[in-house]
Amino acid sequence: MKYLFPLVAVIVLARIAWVGSTIPGMQYVFGVDVPYAALILFIGGFCWRVIYWAKSPVPFKIPTTCGQGQSMPWVKRDKLEAPMNTAEVAGRMFMEIVFFRSLWRNTKAGIQPGPVLTYKSTRWLWLFGILFHYSMLIILLRHLRLFVEPVPFLISALDAFDGLMLNPTPELSLYVTDGLILLGLLALLLRRFLLRPVRYISLANDYFPLFLLIGIVTTGISMRYFLRSGVDIIAIKRLLVGLATFKPEITTEIAPIFYSHLFLVSCLLAYFPFSKLMHMGGVFLSPTRNMANDSRMKRHINPWNPDIKPHSYAGYEDEFREDMVEQGIPVDKELPEKADD
Amino acid sequence: MAVITKDELSKSVAEEPSMMTGSTPPKGWMETPVQFKPGNYAYPTKVDKLEYLDSQQGVSFPNARVWNPEDEDWKLPANWKEIIINGLADRLDRFRSLKIFMDCCVRCGACADKCHFFLGTGDPKNMPVMRAELLRSVYRKEFTLAGKLLGKMAGGREMTAGVLKEWFMYAYQCTECRRCSVFCPYGIDTAEITMMLRELLHMVGCGINWAMEPVSNSNRTGNHMGLTPQAFKGNVDFLCEDVESLTGVKVNPTFNRKGAEVLFITPSADVFAEPGLFTCMGYLLLFEAIGLDYTWSTYASEGGNFGLFTSNEMMKKLNGKMYAEAERLGVKWILGGECGHMWRVIHQYMDTMNGPADFLEVPKSPATGTVFENAASTKMVHISEFTADLIKHGKIKLDKSRNAHVKATFHDSCNPARAMGMLEEPRYILDNVLEDWHEMPADTIREKTFCCGSGTALNTDEIMELRMRSGLPRANAVKHVYDQHAINTLACVCAIDRATLSTLMSYWVPEVEVAGVSELVGNALVIEGENRQELTEGLRTLV
């Protein structure tokens, strides 16, 4: 159920666009109206979510230290794992965002009779994550060639770099990232099915983005390599440049597979800000990673620091004065004079 | 209640069906209600303790009553649900961490097998991600568009009494050790989630006595144990007598003395019970050796802060005594003893909550002249930093052979490791006071260190089996190094550790004793004019 519903949903969404785009006059809806609406939702939603986060203060400095912090000068400290200033924090964040530092640390625990607990390094999740995210990044950049004219050199170069020139006809060159992203996504999906703990914690909201991305990738790959009839690249580019320059026009029929692809991408954009995919923005704001471990050197301010006083010394001494005097512990206020009986 | 035997538990952990041994509960987690039975929960707060705390300025602990987690009816206030939801809304407004941690989890499972409670119980709800989902599901339902529209389809859940009971169960099966946050790709910190859960539970009067009684004692008497000034001073005086009879060194600590250079604060457990007492003797000897001008305080006689395990407000209130007393006594800076969670509070909360400490000076070691720049604002130095600096400058004389009876390994306490980054100083000290010592496996030390399993006020006897399970990963790593090197001592810099690891060791690795690093320093110290007996067990020797 958790995965069936998202799977069906993605298939239905793809069909909606496939069938819908063949209805006369609906091409404009699927080619222009929906992508614009999705983009507005994405940008608006993304900004709204980040503002929602930013509205709450960070009352305490709570970095997770994963290495030696600042001590005496002769104690070698770990600048990336227990950063002490903004530059070092930036370094830590860079490692986290660009190289998935924390996932690199991952271990797998096992238990054998005895009991003996074992831990071994495991980097599969790191690898699949890297495969997927970096393929996605390159694919997104590659797609820019469809939105701009003339195509910037860097984008063309990336395209050439990504396209393995295995094929005598360059326009049919295979993209490495097409294969890798599929590999990454399928691996991430298989993890959810095969690893017991991960299967147990997975929700529909975890399967849906995976199926959606797989849908986007498969429609994209099909369009390029298998279902090429009616995929008029000139017309597509005209539409996309039109979208990018806010002068959208649709001049010719484009095959429904294209509209399925575009519609699924639109769904992803619209869904993004309201889902866990916002980890893209959140990773930058995580207080355990983006703060310096300098809380004994510099006072961190909590804007809502409440006015709470400790139980006062005076109150304490009032309760225990006799006891203290008897023990010879200094007191601020002497015992009252005893009346002579 | 008889505690399960080691053999039974060993078998159970490795072979009984659990998520650790490869089986999954028949139903999804939302359909699996919690069941309270003797031994799987800590006792609720006593009425008088809660009433006393509720009467104190700045903190609120309502709904004091007699109740039993095993009962169907928890005697919650009529509008409990509203209180919880409003409490959650309020915390979302005040803590960005909570919003980020609620929104960003992708349920990748990296944290799952990092939790000592999960490793020891195999209970899926002890996976850090699940613990957060218990709260996150309610957050989704009440605070997100998707959850409001799609409900369970989007992983949303109604806040019911069943959910509240689940919170109570699992907020008290987490020691806020933050090991999971080391492995999370977004640094999601379950300690933060657990703190919020506990705060919310306190709003409707659901807390545990083992946390709240120390809190209430600490508020009133200055320390968890509820020691009066007389008892506190008496205990230290006893230790001084022991020190003198063992080493011939006369130490004369002072109490509440105005004008001392340094205020020394350590967990009260160090003056209350073994093996902390030996650590305390180590402090006393060290300060005598360098002629430190310092004073104890009976008013601020507790380094630890069970407020951290209770609520932000309570943490602040208890911590406030340290600065208040430092100011009253007119000291220059504060020196803190060996304690894990105490140092999380001092390092990450104290200055923010109760600073700025303008009346103090940047700490400077009177013996070496070292200025502790890393404590420039908070003005509080850790005893391990202080001692390491003394050793580095050759200010104390150490004889390693006096620790010949010690074959040690070192346990990084969660908070110094993951909330301070204090990893090298205690190791440097050990290098200088021990002939040799051995590290536990790399995946179980430093930032990956395993909790003792009984932190955050869970070191209570009624949940002994749970504690022995959650402490298993730590104990197992100790056993590993014991099997390899026949070690007999587990060194640490934490008072809760000294108490809980002693219990844990006697269960899992009975050959190993627990010692504070300062005790080992005290053992090795050569002091002018001393008249040491042949101490075959260092400061533990019975004479």
Short mmCIF file of C-alpha atoms in Angstrom, two decimals, chain B residues 131 140 297 378 435 438 446:
data_model
loop_
_atom_site.label_atom_id
_atom_site.label_comp_id
_atom_site.label_asym_id
_atom_site.label_seq_id
_atom_site.Cartn_x
_atom_site.Cartn_y
_atom_site.Cartn_z
CA ARG B 131 11.72 8.06 17.56
CA ARG B 140 2.67 16.41 9.71
CA SER B 297 30.40 25.72 47.34
CA THR B 378 32.01 31.25 29.62
CA GLU B 435 52.36 2.68 31.77
CA HIS B 438 44.39 0.36 25.12
CA ARG B 446 35.68 9.34 20.02
#
